[in-house]
Amino acid sequence: MSGEGPLRVAVLASGNGSNLQALIDGPHERGTIELVGVASDKPGATALERAGRAGVATSVFPRDDYADRTARDLAIAAWLEGLGVELVVLAGYMQLLSGEFIRSFSNRIVNVHPALLPSFAGLDAVGQAVAHGVRVTGVTVHFVDEGVDTGPILLQEAVELTYTRPMEAVMDEIHAVEHRLLPHAVELIAAGRVSIDPENPRLVRIEGA
Amino acid sequence: MSGEGPLRVAVLASGNGSNLQALIDGPHERGTIELVGVASDKPGATALERAGRAGVATSVFPRDDYADRTARDLAIAAWLEGLGVELVVLAGYMQLLSGEFIRSFSNRIVNVHPALLPSFAGLDAVGQAVAHGVRVTGVTVHFVDEGVDTGPILLQEAVELTYTRPMEAVMDEIHAVEHRLLPHAVELIAAGRVSIDPENPRLVRIEGA
């Protein structure tokens, strides 16, 4: 997947950007990837400050500046292509992406989701898991397809839920797992160790795993 | 839940009965429960031999001997009530239970399922998980309600799936987890430590957990 030099990675984020920070402090600092751009739909997103502090180019694509999602996503795609982006990481990006965008970066978009997919897709996955009364939830890093959190699964890690555990403690552990799992997944891709099984597009091969 | 003496437990099984064996060798041997009966829909089920060797009463309720499932389940329920059964364990029981049966043993039936519910309910859960390409699956012990594998969750344990791992190795590990988790769940119930949250019937309280 990677050409000359480290993999060129961009991040789309809407909020705090703690997963972006994990990518900055890990793979970007280590030089295993090069973060070349961070885009947000929210002008005030903390993720943009984090990118700025790390000297990474930023751009804002507010929903209201565009006729529709397709037009906005075309602008984002053009910006990313201008930066020579090889991999797009969704890190708390709260907008749905258009089918055109997803197809134009086919198998080059990854997302981190705070549940063991296919359980608890969509919003408030941790709240869904707690309400369902599961004992084990976790984190999934997956490639993004046109469904909601339905794409081929790259990495997952389990997190135990005990009935009595305060929600904040659960959230903290899930975030800690995200901050470890997402950089690991991105580094596996950067190392060229990740491929989709040609015989079964649901299966993600990880060389040496 | 338990009265005088150890909890009186019955098992419904259709096949090999390795989970029954785990209950015989563990809680029954330890005297934390008393296995008082094993019923099967299959006259030749190995589970019946295992019960016989352990000196546990057995009975067979072949589908064809009854007008319908409700009639068969009424006969099973009558047999269980005659034995003073306090808890019914489904251990590879391949027949759906009638709503009447489930209601008559409300929150007194547990099932072990080879996946992390709500993912991969129903038949061939391990095959479903492998086909979906998940990295983490597991085992769930849950109370049985009128849905298919939808009841309140008592215990879960994760099992890692690596893409390259042979199916047999995965099945062996999942069975090993079942043989540990199901006896543990039954002993928690026998110890009176398990209750459904009165405010939220999805949540199973485990005292001291």
GROMACS .gro file of C-alpha atoms in nm:
model
  418
    1MET     CA    1   0.000   0.000   0.000
    2SER     CA    2   0.282   0.239   0.086
    3GLY     CA    3   0.501   0.392  -0.184
    4GLU     CA    4   0.831   0.577  -0.123
    5GLY     CA    5   0.874   0.684   0.239
    6PRO     CA    6   0.625   0.646   0.522
    7LEU     CA    7   0.253   0.597   0.447
    8ARG     CA    8   0.078   0.932   0.395
    9VAL     CA    9  -0.217   0.941   0.636
   10ALA     CA   10  -0.499   1.190   0.688
   11VAL     CA   11  -0.745   1.201   0.976
   12LEU     CA   12  -1.108   1.315   0.974
   13ALA     CA   13  -1.226   1.422   1.319
   14SER     CA   14  -1.518   1.615   1.465
   15GLY     CA   15  -1.426   1.647   1.827
   16ASN     CA   16  -1.161   1.611   2.092
   17GLY     CA   17  -0.927   1.411   1.872
   18SER     CA   18  -0.770   1.191   2.139
   19ASN     CA   19  -0.733   0.914   1.879
   20LEU     CA   20  -0.560   1.166   1.651
   21GLN     CA   21  -0.324   1.248   1.941
   22ALA     CA   22  -0.246   0.877   1.977
   23LEU     CA   23  -0.153   0.868   1.607
   24ILE     CA   24   0.061   1.183   1.644
   25ASP     CA   25   0.244   1.061   1.956
   26GLY     CA   26   0.289   0.707   1.819
   27PRO     CA   27   0.328   0.627   1.448
   28HIS     CA   28   0.380   0.989   1.333
   29GLU     CA   29   0.651   1.058   1.595
   30ARG     CA   30   0.811   0.720   1.522
   31GLY     CA   31   0.807   0.798   1.152
   32THR     CA   32   0.625   0.479   1.060
   33ILE     CA   33   0.357   0.701   0.903
   34GLU     CA   34   0.343   1.065   0.800
   35LEU     CA   35   0.033   1.253   0.909
   36VAL     CA   36  -0.018   1.495   0.622
   37GLY     CA   37  -0.359   1.641   0.697
   38VAL     CA   38  -0.644   1.666   0.946
   39ALA     CA   39  -0.989   1.770   0.828
   40SER     CA   40  -1.294   1.847   1.037
   41ASP     CA   41  -1.656   1.948   0.985
   42LYS     CA   42  -1.634   2.154   1.307
   43PRO     CA   43  -1.433   2.480   1.299
   44GLY     CA   44  -1.373   2.461   1.676
   45ALA     CA   45  -1.268   2.096   1.697
   46THR     CA   46  -0.983   2.039   1.944
   47ALA     CA   47  -0.847   1.790   1.690
   48LEU     CA   48  -0.751   2.088   1.471
   49GLU     CA   49  -0.545   2.243   1.755
   50ARG     CA   50  -0.371   1.910   1.812
   51ALA     CA   51  -0.286   1.890   1.442
   52GLY     CA   52  -0.163   2.251   1.442
   53ARG     CA   53   0.066   2.188   1.741
   54ALA     CA   54   0.210   1.888   1.553
   55GLY     CA   55   0.265   2.097   1.240
   56VAL     CA   56   0.009   1.899   1.039
   57ALA     CA   57  -0.196   2.080   0.771
   58THR     CA   58  -0.562   2.129   0.863
   59SER     CA   59  -0.879   2.219   0.680
   60VAL     CA   60  -1.242   2.271   0.783
   61PHE     CA   61  -1.536   2.164   0.571
   62PRO     CA   62  -1.849   2.291   0.748
   63ARG     CA   63  -2.167   2.117   0.636
   64ASP     CA   64  -2.339   2.451   0.573
   65ASP     CA   65  -2.079   2.565   0.318
   66TYR     CA   66  -2.187   2.294   0.074
   67ALA     CA   67  -2.505   2.217  -0.118
   68ASP     CA   68  -2.509   1.863   0.020
   69ARG     CA   69  -2.293   1.587   0.168
   70THR     CA   70  -2.178   1.474  -0.176
   71ALA     CA   71  -2.050   1.823  -0.262
   72ARG     CA   72  -1.875   1.853   0.077
   73ASP     CA   73  -1.719   1.508   0.045
   74LEU     CA   74  -1.596   1.589  -0.307
   75ALA     CA   75  -1.416   1.893  -0.163
   76ILE     CA   76  -1.264   1.681   0.115
   77ALA     CA   77  -1.158   1.414  -0.137
   78ALA     CA   78  -0.995   1.676  -0.360
   79TRP     CA   79  -0.805   1.819  -0.061
   80LEU     CA   80  -0.687   1.471   0.046
   81GLU     CA   81  -0.581   1.380  -0.307
   82GLY     CA   82  -0.388   1.707  -0.329
   83LEU     CA   83  -0.196   1.596  -0.019
   84GLY     CA   84  -0.122   1.256  -0.174
   85VAL     CA   85  -0.309   1.078   0.105
   86GLU     CA   86  -0.281   0.698   0.095
   87LEU     CA   87  -0.493   0.619   0.402
   88VAL     CA   88  -0.785   0.803   0.562
   89VAL     CA   89  -0.850   0.747   0.933
   90LEU     CA   90  -1.186   0.834   1.088
   91ALA     CA   91  -1.120   0.935   1.448
   92GLY     CA   92  -1.444   1.052   1.600
   93TYR     CA   93  -1.571   1.190   1.269
   94MET     CA   94  -1.942   1.238   1.330
   95GLN     CA   95  -2.055   1.282   0.969
   96LEU     CA   96  -2.166   1.002   0.738
   97LEU     CA   97  -1.949   0.982   0.426
   98SER     CA   98  -2.104   0.971   0.081
   99GLY     CA   99  -2.084   0.651  -0.123
  100GLU     CA  100  -1.874   0.838  -0.380
  101PHE     CA  101  -1.617   0.930  -0.116
  102ILE     CA  102  -1.602   0.577   0.021
  103ARG     CA  103  -1.568   0.426  -0.327
  104SER     CA  104  -1.294   0.673  -0.422
  105PHE     CA  105  -1.090   0.559  -0.119
  106SER     CA  106  -1.198   0.194  -0.140
  107ASN     CA  107  -1.024  -0.013   0.134
  108ARG     CA  108  -0.818   0.297   0.222
  109ILE     CA  109  -1.046   0.428   0.500
  110VAL     CA  110  -1.034   0.288   0.854
  111ASN     CA  111  -1.259   0.363   1.148
  112VAL     CA  112  -1.233   0.287   1.519
  113HIS     CA  113  -1.558   0.183   1.690
  114PRO     CA  114  -1.607   0.139   2.068
  115ALA     CA  115  -1.773  -0.205   2.055
  116LEU     CA  116  -1.707  -0.556   1.930
  117LEU     CA  117  -1.880  -0.529   1.594
  118PRO     CA  118  -2.119  -0.656   1.466
  119SER     CA  119  -2.266  -0.588   1.811
  120PHE     CA  120  -2.367  -0.228   1.886
  121ALA     CA  121  -2.302  -0.050   1.559
  122GLY     CA  122  -2.393   0.318   1.532
  123LEU     CA  123  -2.405   0.588   1.797
  124ASP     CA  124  -2.344   0.548   2.171
  125ALA     CA  125  -2.206   0.196   2.132
  126VAL     CA  126  -2.088   0.184   2.494
  127GLY     CA  127  -2.428   0.295   2.620
  128GLN     CA  128  -2.592   0.031   2.400
  129ALA     CA  129  -2.363  -0.239   2.543
  130VAL     CA  130  -2.427  -0.136   2.904
  131ALA     CA  131  -2.805  -0.121   2.843
  132HIS     CA  132  -2.797  -0.468   2.686
  133GLY     CA  133  -2.622  -0.604   2.993
  134VAL     CA  134  -2.326  -0.762   2.815
  135ARG     CA  135  -2.025  -0.872   3.022
  136VAL     CA  136  -1.775  -0.828   2.740
  137THR     CA  137  -1.756  -0.539   2.497
  138GLY     CA  138  -1.449  -0.389   2.331
  139VAL     CA  139  -1.304  -0.196   2.042
  140THR     CA  140  -1.302  -0.265   1.668
  141VAL     CA  141  -1.082  -0.116   1.396
  142HIS     CA  142  -1.239  -0.182   1.057
  143PHE     CA  143  -1.225  -0.074   0.696
  144VAL     CA  144  -1.513   0.155   0.604
  145ASP     CA  145  -1.770   0.038   0.351
  146GLU     CA  146  -2.103   0.198   0.261
  147GLY     CA  147  -2.287   0.049   0.560
  148VAL     CA  148  -2.283   0.182   0.917
  149ASP     CA  149  -1.986   0.012   1.092
  150THR     CA  150  -2.023  -0.293   0.867
  151GLY     CA  151  -1.685  -0.302   0.688
  152PRO     CA  152  -1.420  -0.578   0.707
  153ILE     CA  153  -1.269  -0.606   1.056
  154LEU     CA  154  -0.898  -0.542   1.099
  155LEU     CA  155  -0.843  -0.564   1.476
  156GLN     CA  156  -1.060  -0.616   1.782
  157GLU     CA  157  -0.986  -0.621   2.152
  158ALA     CA  158  -1.220  -0.721   2.433
  159VAL     CA  159  -1.299  -0.508   2.739
  160GLU     CA  160  -1.476  -0.659   3.038
  161LEU     CA  161  -1.793  -0.494   3.168
  162THR     CA  162  -1.886  -0.568   3.523
  163TYR     CA  163  -2.234  -0.475   3.631
  164THR     CA  164  -2.107  -0.259   3.914
  165ARG     CA  165  -1.835  -0.072   3.724
  166PRO     CA  166  -1.896   0.304   3.687
  167MET     CA  167  -1.957   0.417   3.330
  168GLU     CA  168  -1.658   0.657   3.343
  169ALA     CA  169  -1.418   0.374   3.427
  170VAL     CA  170  -1.553   0.172   3.133
  171MET     CA  171  -1.519   0.469   2.897
  172ASP     CA  172  -1.162   0.532   3.016
  173GLU     CA  173  -1.059   0.174   2.951
  174ILE     CA  174  -1.228   0.167   2.609
  175HIS     CA  175  -1.052   0.490   2.512
  176ALA     CA  176  -0.720   0.348   2.630
  177VAL     CA  177  -0.777   0.042   2.409
  178GLU     CA  178  -0.871   0.266   2.113
  179HIS     CA  179  -0.551   0.467   2.160
  180ARG     CA  180  -0.348   0.145   2.141
  181LEU     CA  181  -0.546  -0.045   1.874
  182LEU     CA  182  -0.587   0.230   1.613
  183PRO     CA  183  -0.216   0.321   1.591
  184HIS     CA  184  -0.130  -0.049   1.578
  185ALA     CA  185  -0.374  -0.104   1.289
  186VAL     CA  186  -0.238   0.197   1.100
  187GLU     CA  187   0.120   0.075   1.146
  188LEU     CA  188   0.025  -0.272   1.019
  189ILE     CA  189  -0.120  -0.108   0.707
  190ALA     CA  190   0.186   0.117   0.671
  191ALA     CA  191   0.409  -0.191   0.690
  192GLY     CA  192   0.216  -0.344   0.399
  193ARG     CA  193   0.106  -0.636   0.615
  194VAL     CA  194  -0.270  -0.589   0.565
  195SER     CA  195  -0.476  -0.716   0.272
  196ILE     CA  196  -0.834  -0.817   0.200
  197ASP     CA  197  -0.874  -1.189   0.126
  198PRO     CA  198  -0.934  -1.210  -0.251
  199GLU     CA  199  -1.166  -1.506  -0.198
  200ASN     CA  200  -1.366  -1.346   0.082
  201PRO     CA  201  -1.386  -0.965   0.107
  202ARG     CA  202  -1.506  -0.996   0.469
  203LEU     CA  203  -1.171  -1.136   0.578
  204VAL     CA  204  -0.872  -0.911   0.645
  205ARG     CA  205  -0.539  -1.090   0.618
  206ILE     CA  206  -0.263  -0.968   0.849
  207GLU     CA  207   0.077  -1.099   0.744
  208GLY     CA  208   0.252  -1.267   1.035
  209ALA     CA  209  -0.058  -1.259   1.257
  210MET     CA  210  -3.301  -1.955   4.460
  211SER     CA  211  -3.183  -2.270   4.642
  212GLY     CA  212  -3.389  -2.426   4.922
  213GLU     CA  213  -3.266  -2.695   5.165
  214GLY     CA  214  -2.952  -2.872   5.039
  215PRO     CA  215  -2.780  -2.816   4.707
  216LEU     CA  216  -2.968  -2.663   4.413
  217ARG     CA  217  -3.162  -2.928   4.220
  218VAL     CA  218  -3.055  -2.900   3.856
  219ALA     CA  219  -3.173  -3.075   3.540
  220VAL     CA  220  -3.006  -3.070   3.200
  221LEU     CA  221  -3.168  -3.087   2.856
  222ALA     CA  222  -2.928  -3.216   2.592
  223SER     CA  223  -2.952  -3.348   2.237
  224GLY     CA  224  -2.603  -3.466   2.166
  225ASN     CA  225  -2.261  -3.542   2.301
  226GLY     CA  226  -2.322  -3.376   2.635
  227SER     CA  227  -1.972  -3.250   2.703
  228ASN     CA  228  -2.119  -2.952   2.889
  229LEU     CA  229  -2.326  -3.198   3.095
  230GLN     CA  230  -2.002  -3.384   3.174
  231ALA     CA  231  -1.846  -3.057   3.292
  232LEU     CA  232  -2.142  -3.010   3.528
  233ILE     CA  233  -2.112  -3.372   3.652
  234ASP     CA  234  -1.735  -3.354   3.709
  235GLY     CA  235  -1.751  -3.005   3.865
  236PRO     CA  236  -2.050  -2.877   4.066
  237HIS     CA  237  -2.226  -3.215   4.096
  238GLU     CA  238  -1.911  -3.393   4.221
  239ARG     CA  239  -1.834  -3.100   4.451
  240GLY     CA  240  -2.187  -3.114   4.588
  241THR     CA  241  -2.252  -2.746   4.515
  242ILE     CA  242  -2.548  -2.862   4.301
  243GLU     CA  243  -2.736  -3.189   4.268
  244LEU     CA  244  -2.798  -3.308   3.914
  245VAL     CA  245  -3.136  -3.477   3.946
  246GLY     CA  246  -3.228  -3.543   3.585
  247VAL     CA  247  -3.114  -3.535   3.224
  248ALA     CA  248  -3.371  -3.527   2.946
  249SER     CA  249  -3.313  -3.557   2.573
  250ASP     CA  250  -3.517  -3.549   2.254
  251LYS     CA  251  -3.274  -3.805   2.106
  252PRO     CA  252  -3.291  -4.165   2.235
  253GLY     CA  253  -2.927  -4.228   2.138
  254ALA     CA  254  -2.778  -3.910   2.285
  255THR     CA  255  -2.438  -3.970   2.449
  256ALA     CA  256  -2.554  -3.725   2.715
  257LEU     CA  257  -2.791  -3.996   2.842
  258GLU     CA  258  -2.502  -4.243   2.884
  259ARG     CA  259  -2.301  -3.979   3.072
  260ALA     CA  260  -2.599  -3.922   3.304
  261GLY     CA  261  -2.645  -4.298   3.353
  262ARG     CA  262  -2.278  -4.344   3.445
  263ALA     CA  263  -2.318  -4.065   3.703
  264GLY     CA  264  -2.631  -4.226   3.845
  265VAL     CA  265  -2.853  -3.940   3.732
  266ALA     CA  266  -3.214  -4.014   3.626
  267THR     CA  267  -3.277  -3.984   3.252
  268SER     CA  268  -3.579  -3.958   3.029
  269VAL     CA  269  -3.630  -3.931   2.653
  270PHE     CA  270  -3.900  -3.717   2.494
  271PRO     CA  271  -3.887  -3.787   2.118
  272ARG     CA  272  -4.059  -3.524   1.907
  273ASP     CA  273  -4.262  -3.788   1.724
  274ASP     CA  274  -4.425  -3.919   2.041
  275TYR     CA  275  -4.614  -3.592   2.092
  276ALA     CA  276  -4.881  -3.406   1.897
  277ASP     CA  277  -4.668  -3.090   1.897
  278ARG     CA  278  -4.389  -2.905   2.078
  279THR     CA  279  -4.627  -2.773   2.343
  280ALA     CA  280  -4.745  -3.124   2.431
  281ARG     CA  281  -4.386  -3.252   2.444
  282ASP     CA  282  -4.270  -2.959   2.655
  283LEU     CA  283  -4.563  -3.011   2.896
  284ALA     CA  284  -4.446  -3.369   2.947
  285ILE     CA  285  -4.087  -3.251   3.005
  286ALA     CA  286  -4.207  -2.982   3.249
  287ALA     CA  287  -4.415  -3.239   3.442
  288TRP     CA  288  -4.114  -3.473   3.467
  289LEU     CA  289  -3.888  -3.187   3.586
  290GLU     CA  290  -4.143  -3.070   3.842
  291GLY     CA  291  -4.175  -3.427   3.969
  292LEU     CA  292  -3.801  -3.421   4.033
  293GLY     CA  293  -3.826  -3.091   4.220
  294VAL     CA  294  -3.599  -2.919   3.968
  295GLU     CA  295  -3.502  -2.561   4.061
  296LEU     CA  296  -3.282  -2.484   3.760
  297VAL     CA  297  -3.291  -2.612   3.401
  298VAL     CA  298  -2.967  -2.604   3.201
  299LEU     CA  299  -2.973  -2.628   2.822
  300ALA     CA  300  -2.651  -2.799   2.717
  301GLY     CA  301  -2.662  -2.854   2.343
  302TYR     CA  302  -3.039  -2.896   2.342
  303MET     CA  303  -3.132  -2.859   1.975
  304GLN     CA  304  -3.508  -2.812   2.014
  305LEU     CA  305  -3.683  -2.477   2.058
  306LEU     CA  306  -3.879  -2.462   2.383
  307SER     CA  307  -4.242  -2.353   2.388
  308GLY     CA  308  -4.336  -2.021   2.545
  309GLU     CA  309  -4.539  -2.210   2.806
  310PHE     CA  310  -4.232  -2.409   2.913
  311ILE     CA  311  -4.014  -2.097   2.931
  312ARG     CA  312  -4.275  -1.904   3.130
  313SER     CA  313  -4.324  -2.194   3.372
  314PHE     CA  314  -3.949  -2.187   3.449
  315SER     CA  315  -3.913  -1.809   3.422
  316ASN     CA  316  -3.552  -1.703   3.501
  317ARG     CA  317  -3.479  -2.065   3.598
  318ILE     CA  318  -3.346  -2.177   3.257
  319VAL     CA  319  -2.990  -2.106   3.146
  320ASN     CA  320  -2.825  -2.170   2.810
  321VAL     CA  321  -2.464  -2.165   2.695
  322HIS     CA  322  -2.403  -2.012   2.352
  323PRO     CA  323  -2.071  -2.022   2.159
  324ALA     CA  324  -2.055  -1.650   2.072
  325LEU     CA  325  -2.053  -1.310   2.242
  326LEU     CA  326  -2.424  -1.235   2.222
  327PRO     CA  327  -2.595  -1.032   2.081
  328SER     CA  328  -2.354  -1.118   1.796
  329PHE     CA  329  -2.416  -1.446   1.614
  330ALA     CA  330  -2.732  -1.578   1.776
  331GLY     CA  331  -2.882  -1.900   1.645
  332LEU     CA  332  -2.719  -2.200   1.481
  333ASP     CA  333  -2.350  -2.240   1.387
  334ALA     CA  334  -2.246  -1.934   1.586
  335VAL     CA  335  -1.875  -2.014   1.544
  336GLY     CA  336  -1.915  -2.054   1.169
  337GLN     CA  337  -2.105  -1.724   1.158
  338ALA     CA  338  -1.824  -1.549   1.350
  339VAL     CA  339  -1.551  -1.690   1.126
  340ALA     CA  340  -1.745  -1.598   0.810
  341HIS     CA  341  -1.796  -1.243   0.940
  342GLY     CA  342  -1.422  -1.209   0.994
  343VAL     CA  343  -1.435  -1.105   1.360
  344ARG     CA  344  -1.111  -1.112   1.563
  345VAL     CA  345  -1.283  -1.171   1.895
  346THR     CA  346  -1.568  -1.410   1.963
  347GLY     CA  347  -1.644  -1.603   2.280
  348VAL     CA  348  -1.899  -1.776   2.496
  349THR     CA  349  -2.216  -1.648   2.665
  350VAL     CA  350  -2.418  -1.801   2.947
  351HIS     CA  351  -2.762  -1.640   2.959
  352PHE     CA  352  -3.107  -1.687   3.100
  353VAL     CA  353  -3.352  -1.816   2.841
  354ASP     CA  354  -3.641  -1.597   2.736
  355GLU     CA  355  -3.884  -1.648   2.448
  356GLY     CA  356  -3.645  -1.508   2.185
  357VAL     CA  357  -3.359  -1.697   2.020
  358ASP     CA  358  -3.051  -1.640   2.242
  359THR     CA  359  -3.187  -1.302   2.353
  360GLY     CA  360  -3.223  -1.351   2.730
  361PRO     CA  361  -3.039  -1.159   3.007
  362ILE     CA  362  -2.665  -1.228   3.004
  363LEU     CA  363  -2.507  -1.391   3.308
  364LEU     CA  364  -2.145  -1.447   3.204
  365GLN     CA  365  -1.936  -1.394   2.893
  366GLU     CA  366  -1.576  -1.472   2.808
  367ALA     CA  367  -1.384  -1.364   2.499
  368VAL     CA  368  -1.194  -1.597   2.266
  369GLU     CA  369  -0.951  -1.458   2.011
  370LEU     CA  370  -0.992  -1.556   1.646
  371THR     CA  371  -0.688  -1.524   1.428
  372TYR     CA  372  -0.741  -1.544   1.057
  373THR     CA  373  -0.495  -1.829   1.020
  374ARG     CA  374  -0.616  -2.042   1.309
  375PRO     CA  375  -0.768  -2.378   1.207
  376MET     CA  376  -1.140  -2.410   1.280
  377GLU     CA  377  -1.081  -2.716   1.501
  378ALA     CA  378  -0.846  -2.523   1.731
  379VAL     CA  379  -1.106  -2.246   1.764
  380MET     CA  380  -1.381  -2.498   1.842
  381ASP     CA  381  -1.160  -2.670   2.101
  382GLU     CA  382  -1.090  -2.342   2.281
  383ILE     CA  383  -1.456  -2.236   2.272
  384HIS     CA  384  -1.561  -2.573   2.414
  385ALA     CA  385  -1.299  -2.543   2.687
  386VAL     CA  386  -1.439  -2.199   2.779
  387GLU     CA  387  -1.795  -2.338   2.779
  388HIS     CA  388  -1.688  -2.619   3.013
  389ARG     CA  389  -1.550  -2.361   3.257
  390LEU     CA  390  -1.812  -2.085   3.221
  391LEU     CA  391  -2.132  -2.293   3.245
  392PRO     CA  392  -2.040  -2.471   3.572
  393HIS     CA  393  -1.925  -2.137   3.715
  394ALA     CA  394  -2.260  -1.974   3.625
  395VAL     CA  395  -2.455  -2.265   3.773
  396GLU     CA  396  -2.255  -2.247   4.097
  397LEU     CA  397  -2.314  -1.871   4.121
  398ILE     CA  398  -2.689  -1.937   4.092
  399ALA     CA  399  -2.667  -2.224   4.343
  400ALA     CA  400  -2.490  -1.991   4.586
  401GLY     CA  401  -2.783  -1.748   4.560
  402ARG     CA  402  -2.555  -1.478   4.422
  403VAL     CA  403  -2.747  -1.418   4.097
  404SER     CA  404  -3.050  -1.195   4.054
  405ILE     CA  405  -3.220  -0.995   3.779
  406ASP     CA  406  -3.205  -0.619   3.836
  407PRO     CA  407  -3.560  -0.520   3.942
  408GLU     CA  408  -3.519  -0.186   3.762
  409ASN     CA  409  -3.381  -0.336   3.440
  410PRO     CA  410  -3.466  -0.697   3.349
  411ARG     CA  411  -3.176  -0.698   3.098
  412LEU     CA  412  -2.922  -0.670   3.378
  413VAL     CA  413  -2.810  -0.970   3.580
  414ARG     CA  414  -2.667  -0.881   3.920
  415ILE     CA  415  -2.392  -1.107   4.051
  416GLU     CA  416  -2.330  -1.050   4.421
  417GLY     CA  417  -1.963  -0.985   4.485
  418ALA     CA  418  -1.879  -0.950   4.115
   0.00000   0.00000   0.00000
